[in-house]
Coordinates of C-alpha atoms in Angstrom, one line a residue:
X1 CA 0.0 0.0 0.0
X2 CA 2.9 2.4 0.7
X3 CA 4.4 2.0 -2.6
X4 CA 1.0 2.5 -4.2
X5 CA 0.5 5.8 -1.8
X6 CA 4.4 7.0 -3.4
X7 CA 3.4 5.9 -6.9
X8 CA 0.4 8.4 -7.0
X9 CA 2.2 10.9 -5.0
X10 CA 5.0 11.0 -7.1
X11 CA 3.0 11.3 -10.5
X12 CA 1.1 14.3 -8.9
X13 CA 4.0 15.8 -8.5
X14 CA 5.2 15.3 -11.7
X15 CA 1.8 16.4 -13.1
X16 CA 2.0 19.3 -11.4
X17 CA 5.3 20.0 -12.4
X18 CA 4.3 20.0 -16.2
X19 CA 1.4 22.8 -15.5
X20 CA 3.1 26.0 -14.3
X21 CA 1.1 28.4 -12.4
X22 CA 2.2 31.4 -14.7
X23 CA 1.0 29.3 -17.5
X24 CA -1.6 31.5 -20.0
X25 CA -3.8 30.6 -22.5
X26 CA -5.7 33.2 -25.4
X27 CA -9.0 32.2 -27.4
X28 CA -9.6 34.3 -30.0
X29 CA -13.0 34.5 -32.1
X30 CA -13.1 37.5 -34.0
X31 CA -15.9 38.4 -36.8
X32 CA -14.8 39.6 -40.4
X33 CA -11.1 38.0 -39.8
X34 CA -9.9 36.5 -42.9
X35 CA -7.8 32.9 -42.9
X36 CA -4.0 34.0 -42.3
X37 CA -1.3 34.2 -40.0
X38 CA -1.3 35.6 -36.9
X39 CA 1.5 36.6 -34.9
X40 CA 1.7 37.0 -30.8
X41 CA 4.3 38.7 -29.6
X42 CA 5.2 42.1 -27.4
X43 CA 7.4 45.2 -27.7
X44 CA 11.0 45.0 -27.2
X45 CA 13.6 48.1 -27.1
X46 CA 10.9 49.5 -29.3
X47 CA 10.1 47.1 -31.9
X48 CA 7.5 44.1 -32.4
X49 CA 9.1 40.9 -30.9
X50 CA 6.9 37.8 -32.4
X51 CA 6.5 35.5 -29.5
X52 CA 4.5 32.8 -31.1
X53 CA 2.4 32.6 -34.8
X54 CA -0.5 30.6 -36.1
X55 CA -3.1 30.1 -39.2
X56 CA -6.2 31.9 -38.0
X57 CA -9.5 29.9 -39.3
X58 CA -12.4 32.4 -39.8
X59 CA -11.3 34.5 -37.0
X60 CA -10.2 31.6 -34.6
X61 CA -7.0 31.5 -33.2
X62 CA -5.5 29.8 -29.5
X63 CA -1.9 30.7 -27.6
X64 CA -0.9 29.2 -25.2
X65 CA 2.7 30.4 -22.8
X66 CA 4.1 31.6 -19.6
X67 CA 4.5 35.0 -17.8
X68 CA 5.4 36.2 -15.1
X69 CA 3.9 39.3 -14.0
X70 CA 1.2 40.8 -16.3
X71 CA 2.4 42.1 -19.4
X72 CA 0.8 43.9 -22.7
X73 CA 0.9 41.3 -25.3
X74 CA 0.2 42.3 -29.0
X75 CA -1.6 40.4 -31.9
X76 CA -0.7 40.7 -35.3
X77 CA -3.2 40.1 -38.0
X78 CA -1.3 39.9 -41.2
X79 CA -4.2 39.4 -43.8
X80 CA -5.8 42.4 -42.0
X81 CA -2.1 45.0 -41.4
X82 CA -3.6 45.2 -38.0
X83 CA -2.8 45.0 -34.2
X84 CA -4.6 44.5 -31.2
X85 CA -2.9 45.4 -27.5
X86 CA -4.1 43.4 -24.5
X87 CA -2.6 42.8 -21.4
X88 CA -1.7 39.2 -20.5
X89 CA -1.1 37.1 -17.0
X90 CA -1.5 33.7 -15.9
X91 CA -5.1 32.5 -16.7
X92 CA -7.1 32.1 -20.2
X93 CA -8.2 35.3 -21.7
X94 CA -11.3 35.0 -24.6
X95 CA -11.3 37.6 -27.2
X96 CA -14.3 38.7 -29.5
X97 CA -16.3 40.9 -31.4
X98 CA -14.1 42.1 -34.3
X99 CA -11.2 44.1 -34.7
X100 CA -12.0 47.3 -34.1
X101 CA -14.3 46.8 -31.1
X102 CA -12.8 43.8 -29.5
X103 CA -14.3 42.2 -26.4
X104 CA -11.6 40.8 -23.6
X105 CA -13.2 38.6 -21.0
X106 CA -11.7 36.3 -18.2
X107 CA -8.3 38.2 -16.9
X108 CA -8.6 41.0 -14.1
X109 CA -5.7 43.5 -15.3
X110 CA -7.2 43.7 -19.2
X111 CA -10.6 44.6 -17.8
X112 CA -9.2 47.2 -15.7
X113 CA -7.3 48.3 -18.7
X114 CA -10.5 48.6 -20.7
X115 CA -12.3 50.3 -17.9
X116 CA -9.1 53.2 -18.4
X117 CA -9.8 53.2 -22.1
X118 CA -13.5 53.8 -21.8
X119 CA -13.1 56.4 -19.7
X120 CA -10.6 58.2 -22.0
X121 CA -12.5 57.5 -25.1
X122 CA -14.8 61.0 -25.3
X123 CA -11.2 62.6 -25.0
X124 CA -10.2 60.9 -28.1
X125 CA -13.3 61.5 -30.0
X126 CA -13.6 65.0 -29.1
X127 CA -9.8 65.7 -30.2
X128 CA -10.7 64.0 -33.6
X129 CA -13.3 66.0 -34.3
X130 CA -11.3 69.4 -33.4
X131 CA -8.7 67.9 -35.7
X132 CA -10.8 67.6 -38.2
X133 CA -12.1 71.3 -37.7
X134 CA -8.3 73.0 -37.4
X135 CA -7.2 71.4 -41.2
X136 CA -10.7 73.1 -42.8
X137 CA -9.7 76.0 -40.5
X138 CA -6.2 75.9 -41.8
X139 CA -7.1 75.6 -45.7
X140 CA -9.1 79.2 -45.0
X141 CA -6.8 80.5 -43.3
X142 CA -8.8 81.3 -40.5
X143 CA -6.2 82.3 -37.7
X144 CA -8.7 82.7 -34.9
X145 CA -10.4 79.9 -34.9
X146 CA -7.0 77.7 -35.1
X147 CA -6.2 79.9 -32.1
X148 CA -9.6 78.8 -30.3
X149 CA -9.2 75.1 -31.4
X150 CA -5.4 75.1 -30.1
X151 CA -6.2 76.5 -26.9
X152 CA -8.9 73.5 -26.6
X153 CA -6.7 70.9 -27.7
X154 CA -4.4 72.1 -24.5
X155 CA -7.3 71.9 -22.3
X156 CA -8.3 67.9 -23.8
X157 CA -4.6 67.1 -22.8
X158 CA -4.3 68.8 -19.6
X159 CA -7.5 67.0 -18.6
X160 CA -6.2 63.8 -20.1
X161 CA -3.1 64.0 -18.5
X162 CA -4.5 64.6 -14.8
X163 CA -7.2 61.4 -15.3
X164 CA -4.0 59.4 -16.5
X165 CA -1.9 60.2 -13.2
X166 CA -4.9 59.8 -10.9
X167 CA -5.4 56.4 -12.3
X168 CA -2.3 55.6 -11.5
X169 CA -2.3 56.6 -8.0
X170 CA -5.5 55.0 -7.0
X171 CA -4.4 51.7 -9.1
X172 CA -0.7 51.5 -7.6
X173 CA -1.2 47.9 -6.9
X174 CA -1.6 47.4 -10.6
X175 CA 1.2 46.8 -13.4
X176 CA -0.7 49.4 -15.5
X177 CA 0.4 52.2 -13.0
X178 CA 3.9 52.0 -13.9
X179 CA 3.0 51.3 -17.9
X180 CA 0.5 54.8 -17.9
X181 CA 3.6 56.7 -16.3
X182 CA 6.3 55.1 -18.4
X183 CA 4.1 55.5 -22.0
X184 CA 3.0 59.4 -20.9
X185 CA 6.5 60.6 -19.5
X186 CA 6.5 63.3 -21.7
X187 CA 3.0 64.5 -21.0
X188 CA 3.8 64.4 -17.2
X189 CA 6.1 66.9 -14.9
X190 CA 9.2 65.0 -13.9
X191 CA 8.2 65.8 -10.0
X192 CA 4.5 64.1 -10.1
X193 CA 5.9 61.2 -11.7
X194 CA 8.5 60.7 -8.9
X195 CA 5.7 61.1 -6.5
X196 CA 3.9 58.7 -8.1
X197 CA 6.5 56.3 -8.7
X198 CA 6.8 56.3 -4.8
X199 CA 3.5 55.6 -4.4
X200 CA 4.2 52.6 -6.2
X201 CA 3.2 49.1 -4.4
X202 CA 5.9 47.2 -4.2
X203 CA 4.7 44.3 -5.5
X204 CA 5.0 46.3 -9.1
X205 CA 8.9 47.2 -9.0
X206 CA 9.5 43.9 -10.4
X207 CA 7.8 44.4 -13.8
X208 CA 9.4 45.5 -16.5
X209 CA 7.5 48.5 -16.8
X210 CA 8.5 49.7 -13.4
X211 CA 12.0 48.9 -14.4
X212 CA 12.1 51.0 -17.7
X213 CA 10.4 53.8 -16.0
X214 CA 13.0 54.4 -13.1
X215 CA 15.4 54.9 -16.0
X216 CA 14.0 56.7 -18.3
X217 CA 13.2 59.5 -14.9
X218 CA 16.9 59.2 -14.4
X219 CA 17.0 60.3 -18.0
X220 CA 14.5 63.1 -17.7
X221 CA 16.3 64.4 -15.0
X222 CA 18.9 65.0 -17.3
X223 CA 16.9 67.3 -19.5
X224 CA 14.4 68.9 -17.1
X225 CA 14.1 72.5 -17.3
X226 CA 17.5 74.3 -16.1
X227 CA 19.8 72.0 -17.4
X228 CA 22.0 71.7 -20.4
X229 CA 20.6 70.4 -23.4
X230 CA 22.8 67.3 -24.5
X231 CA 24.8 67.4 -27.5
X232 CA 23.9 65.4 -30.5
X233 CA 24.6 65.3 -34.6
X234 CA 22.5 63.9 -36.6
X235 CA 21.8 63.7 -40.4
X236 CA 19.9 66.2 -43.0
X237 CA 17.9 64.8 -45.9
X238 CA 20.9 64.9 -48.0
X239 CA 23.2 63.2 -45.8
X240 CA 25.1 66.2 -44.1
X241 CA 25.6 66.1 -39.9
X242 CA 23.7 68.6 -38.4
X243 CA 25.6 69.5 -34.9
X244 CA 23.2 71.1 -32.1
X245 CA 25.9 73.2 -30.6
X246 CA 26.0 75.0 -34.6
X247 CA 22.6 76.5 -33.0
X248 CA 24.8 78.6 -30.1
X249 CA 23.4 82.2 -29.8
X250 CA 19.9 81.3 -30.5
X251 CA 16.7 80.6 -29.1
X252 CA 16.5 77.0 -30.4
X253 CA 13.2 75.1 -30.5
X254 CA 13.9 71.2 -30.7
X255 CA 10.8 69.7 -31.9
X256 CA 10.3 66.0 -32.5
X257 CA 8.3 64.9 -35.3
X258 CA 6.7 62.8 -37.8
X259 CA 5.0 62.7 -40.9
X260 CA 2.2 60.1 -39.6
X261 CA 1.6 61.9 -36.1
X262 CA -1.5 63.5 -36.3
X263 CA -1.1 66.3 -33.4
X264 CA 2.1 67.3 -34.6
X265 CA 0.8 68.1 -38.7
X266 CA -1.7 70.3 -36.3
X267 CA 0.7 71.8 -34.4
X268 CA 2.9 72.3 -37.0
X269 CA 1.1 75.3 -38.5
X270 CA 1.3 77.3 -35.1
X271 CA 5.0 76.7 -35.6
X272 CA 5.5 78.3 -38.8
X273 CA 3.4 80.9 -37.7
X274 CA 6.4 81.6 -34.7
X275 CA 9.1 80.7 -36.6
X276 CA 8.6 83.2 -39.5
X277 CA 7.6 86.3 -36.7
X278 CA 10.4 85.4 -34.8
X279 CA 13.2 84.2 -36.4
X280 CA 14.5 87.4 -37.5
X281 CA 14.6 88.3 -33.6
X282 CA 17.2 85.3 -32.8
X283 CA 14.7 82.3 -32.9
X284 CA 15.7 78.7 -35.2
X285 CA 14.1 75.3 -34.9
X286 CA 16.2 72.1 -35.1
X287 CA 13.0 69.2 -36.1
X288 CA 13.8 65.6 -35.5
X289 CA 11.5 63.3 -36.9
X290 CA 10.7 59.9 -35.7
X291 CA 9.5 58.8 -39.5
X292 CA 11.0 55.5 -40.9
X293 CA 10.2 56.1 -44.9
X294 CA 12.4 58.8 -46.1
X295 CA 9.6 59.9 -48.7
X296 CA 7.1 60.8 -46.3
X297 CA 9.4 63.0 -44.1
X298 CA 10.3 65.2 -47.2
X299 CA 6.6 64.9 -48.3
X300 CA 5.3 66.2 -44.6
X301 CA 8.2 69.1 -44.8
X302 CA 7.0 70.1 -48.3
X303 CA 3.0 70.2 -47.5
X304 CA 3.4 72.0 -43.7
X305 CA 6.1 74.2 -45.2
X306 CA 8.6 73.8 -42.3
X307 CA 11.6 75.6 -44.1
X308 CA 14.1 75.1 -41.1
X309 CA 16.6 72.8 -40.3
X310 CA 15.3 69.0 -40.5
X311 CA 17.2 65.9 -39.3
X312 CA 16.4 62.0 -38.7
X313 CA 18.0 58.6 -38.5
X314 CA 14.7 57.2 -39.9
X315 CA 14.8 54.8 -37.0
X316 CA 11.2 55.2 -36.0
X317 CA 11.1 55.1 -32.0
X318 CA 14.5 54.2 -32.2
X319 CA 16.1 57.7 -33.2
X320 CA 18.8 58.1 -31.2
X321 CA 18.1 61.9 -30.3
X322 CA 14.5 61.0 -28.8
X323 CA 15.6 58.3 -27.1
X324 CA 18.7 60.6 -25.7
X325 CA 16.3 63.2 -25.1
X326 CA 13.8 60.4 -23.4
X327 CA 11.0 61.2 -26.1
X328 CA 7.9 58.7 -25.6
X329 CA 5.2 60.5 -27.3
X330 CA 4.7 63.0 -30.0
X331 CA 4.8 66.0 -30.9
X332 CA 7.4 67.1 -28.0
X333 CA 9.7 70.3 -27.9
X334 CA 12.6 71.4 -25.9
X335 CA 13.2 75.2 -25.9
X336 CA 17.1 76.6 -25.5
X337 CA 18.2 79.6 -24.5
X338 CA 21.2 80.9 -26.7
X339 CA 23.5 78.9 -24.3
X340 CA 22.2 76.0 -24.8
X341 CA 20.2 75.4 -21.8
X342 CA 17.0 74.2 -21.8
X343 CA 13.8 77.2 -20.0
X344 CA 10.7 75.7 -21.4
X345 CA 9.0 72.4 -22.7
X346 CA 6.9 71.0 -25.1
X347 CA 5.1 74.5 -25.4
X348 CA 2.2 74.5 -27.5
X349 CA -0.5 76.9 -29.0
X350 CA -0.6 80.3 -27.6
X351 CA 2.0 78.6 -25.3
X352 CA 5.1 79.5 -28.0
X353 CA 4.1 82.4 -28.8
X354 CA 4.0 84.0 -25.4
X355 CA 6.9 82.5 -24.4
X356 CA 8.5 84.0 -27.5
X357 CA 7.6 87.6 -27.2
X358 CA 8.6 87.3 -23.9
X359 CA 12.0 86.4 -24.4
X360 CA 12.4 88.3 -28.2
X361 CA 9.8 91.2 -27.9

């Protein structure tokens, strides 16, 4: 009877060895998917890592892997060019409805991340439709209205931005604290994400969120307001090194870019507007885009008219100036004084413009 009792006991064990407890498992049933590849994977120094990839049949698809800690997992449809972002943690985690309204059921941290995205959702409605209304605003020229739409826009984001760190505050036992603050840095003052990083449960400072967060602050610290802007060179569209310390004696405006980002191709009128009224005064601009197709940078120059300095590695996310100048999101802006140190950022709107008769008035 012993060795019976040892025989079961030991296959337990050795069942329960083969089922990890951080083991995960996604259904997917999506409507209107057609039969193709799709990939799983997550983001990786900035680019899409596949993790795993099957044939999807009419919209059905099933992963299966470990993590650790929960983590936002990415699908790839390939017949469809699209992504869905989800987060992921031990358990099974059903998908449906279609692509552009998917339905997430069964894991605790993705429904708390949907409950975030609802909330933000009449903030990203409402600035689509005052995009919409600055380009026919812009094609009649109709200066106050961009001004009254601009000066909106701020408001959407201010709000935004204050719902985003309150989220993270009351949810500091949750992996999405640390993800908000790490994918908003740049929309955020340095000292309320500190604060909020030390609100932090412990339980989170083991995710890799958490992680890339406390270095990117020790980045932002080195280009906060007071401090001298770091040194870079970096490319033209003809190939020639543009050096940042070429722009000594100036007011210098370092605005990061790219073609495809909506809210900077609305921005960038109210630039042109400063840079021609100013830069007689002492004001330049330095733009670094984040585009990867060479084509579209020069096209998005040549319809916004942005005749000033233009440089970019083509790198995407990956341009070495953003990521030396911590850039998460876009549009973003550093403003030098003629010594090169940095008084004001990401000014927008009205924002520029005060600042700039300020200082050249």
């Amino acid at each position: 009877m012993r060795r019976l009792l040892f025989a079961v006991f030991s296959v337990t064990i050795l069942f329960s060895c083969n089922q990890p407890k951080n083991q995960f498992e996604i259904t997917g049933n999506l409507e209107g998917i057609k039969n193709g590849w799709v990939v799983l994977g997550k983001i990786v120094d900035n680019n899409f890592a596949p993790i795993d990839s099957l044939m999807a049949d009419d919209g059905k698809f099933n992963f299966k892997g470990t993590v650790d800690m929960p983590e936002m997992y990415y699908l790839h449809f390939k017949s469809e060019r699209e992504y869905l972002g989800f987060f992921v943690e031990p358990g099974h985690l059903k998908i449906s409805g279609t692509l552009a309204q998917a339905v997430y059921d069964g894991l605790p941290t993705q429904q708390l991340y949907t409950r975030l995205a609802e909330d933000l959702s009449d903030y990203d409605q409402e600035y689509e439709e005052i995009s919409q209304q600055y380009r026919n605003a812009s094609a009649l020229n109709d200066e106050p209205t961009m001004r009254a739409i601009e000066k909106r826009a701020l408001e959407i984001e201010t709000s935004r931005t204050e719902d985003l760190l309150n989220f993270a505050n009351t949810n500091n036992k949750s992996v999405i604290a640390p993800f908000i603050l790490l994918n908003n840095l740049q929309n955020f003052e340095i000292e309320k994400v500190i604060r909020s990083m030390e609100n932090l449960d412990s339980s989170v400072h083991q995710s890799t969120y958490y992680i890339a967060l406390n270095e990117e602050v020790e980045k932002l610290r080195k280009v906060a307001i007071g401090s001298q802007a770091p040194l870079f060179s970096q490319n033209d569209p003809e190939g020639n090194p543009v050096l940042l310390e070429s722009f000594r004696g100036k007011y210098l405006l370092i605005d990061f870019w790219a073609s495809w980002c909506k809210p900077c191709r609305v921005e960038n009128p109210n630039i042109v507007a400063a840079y021609d009224k100013y830069h007689q005064k002492g004001f330049d601009i330095l733009s670094v885009s984040l585009d990867r197709d060479k084509n579209a940078w020069l096209k998005g120059i040549a319809d916004d008219n942005l005749h000033w300095n233009h440089v970019s590695d083509l790198r995407y996310w990956n341009n070495e100036v953003s990521r030396l100048y911590s850039v998460n999101s876009i549009p973003a802006s550093f403003l030098l004084n003629p010594e090169g140190i940095i008084i004001a950022k990401d000014l927008r709107g009205e924002q520029l413009h005060q600042k700039l008769a300020e200082l050249l008035d």
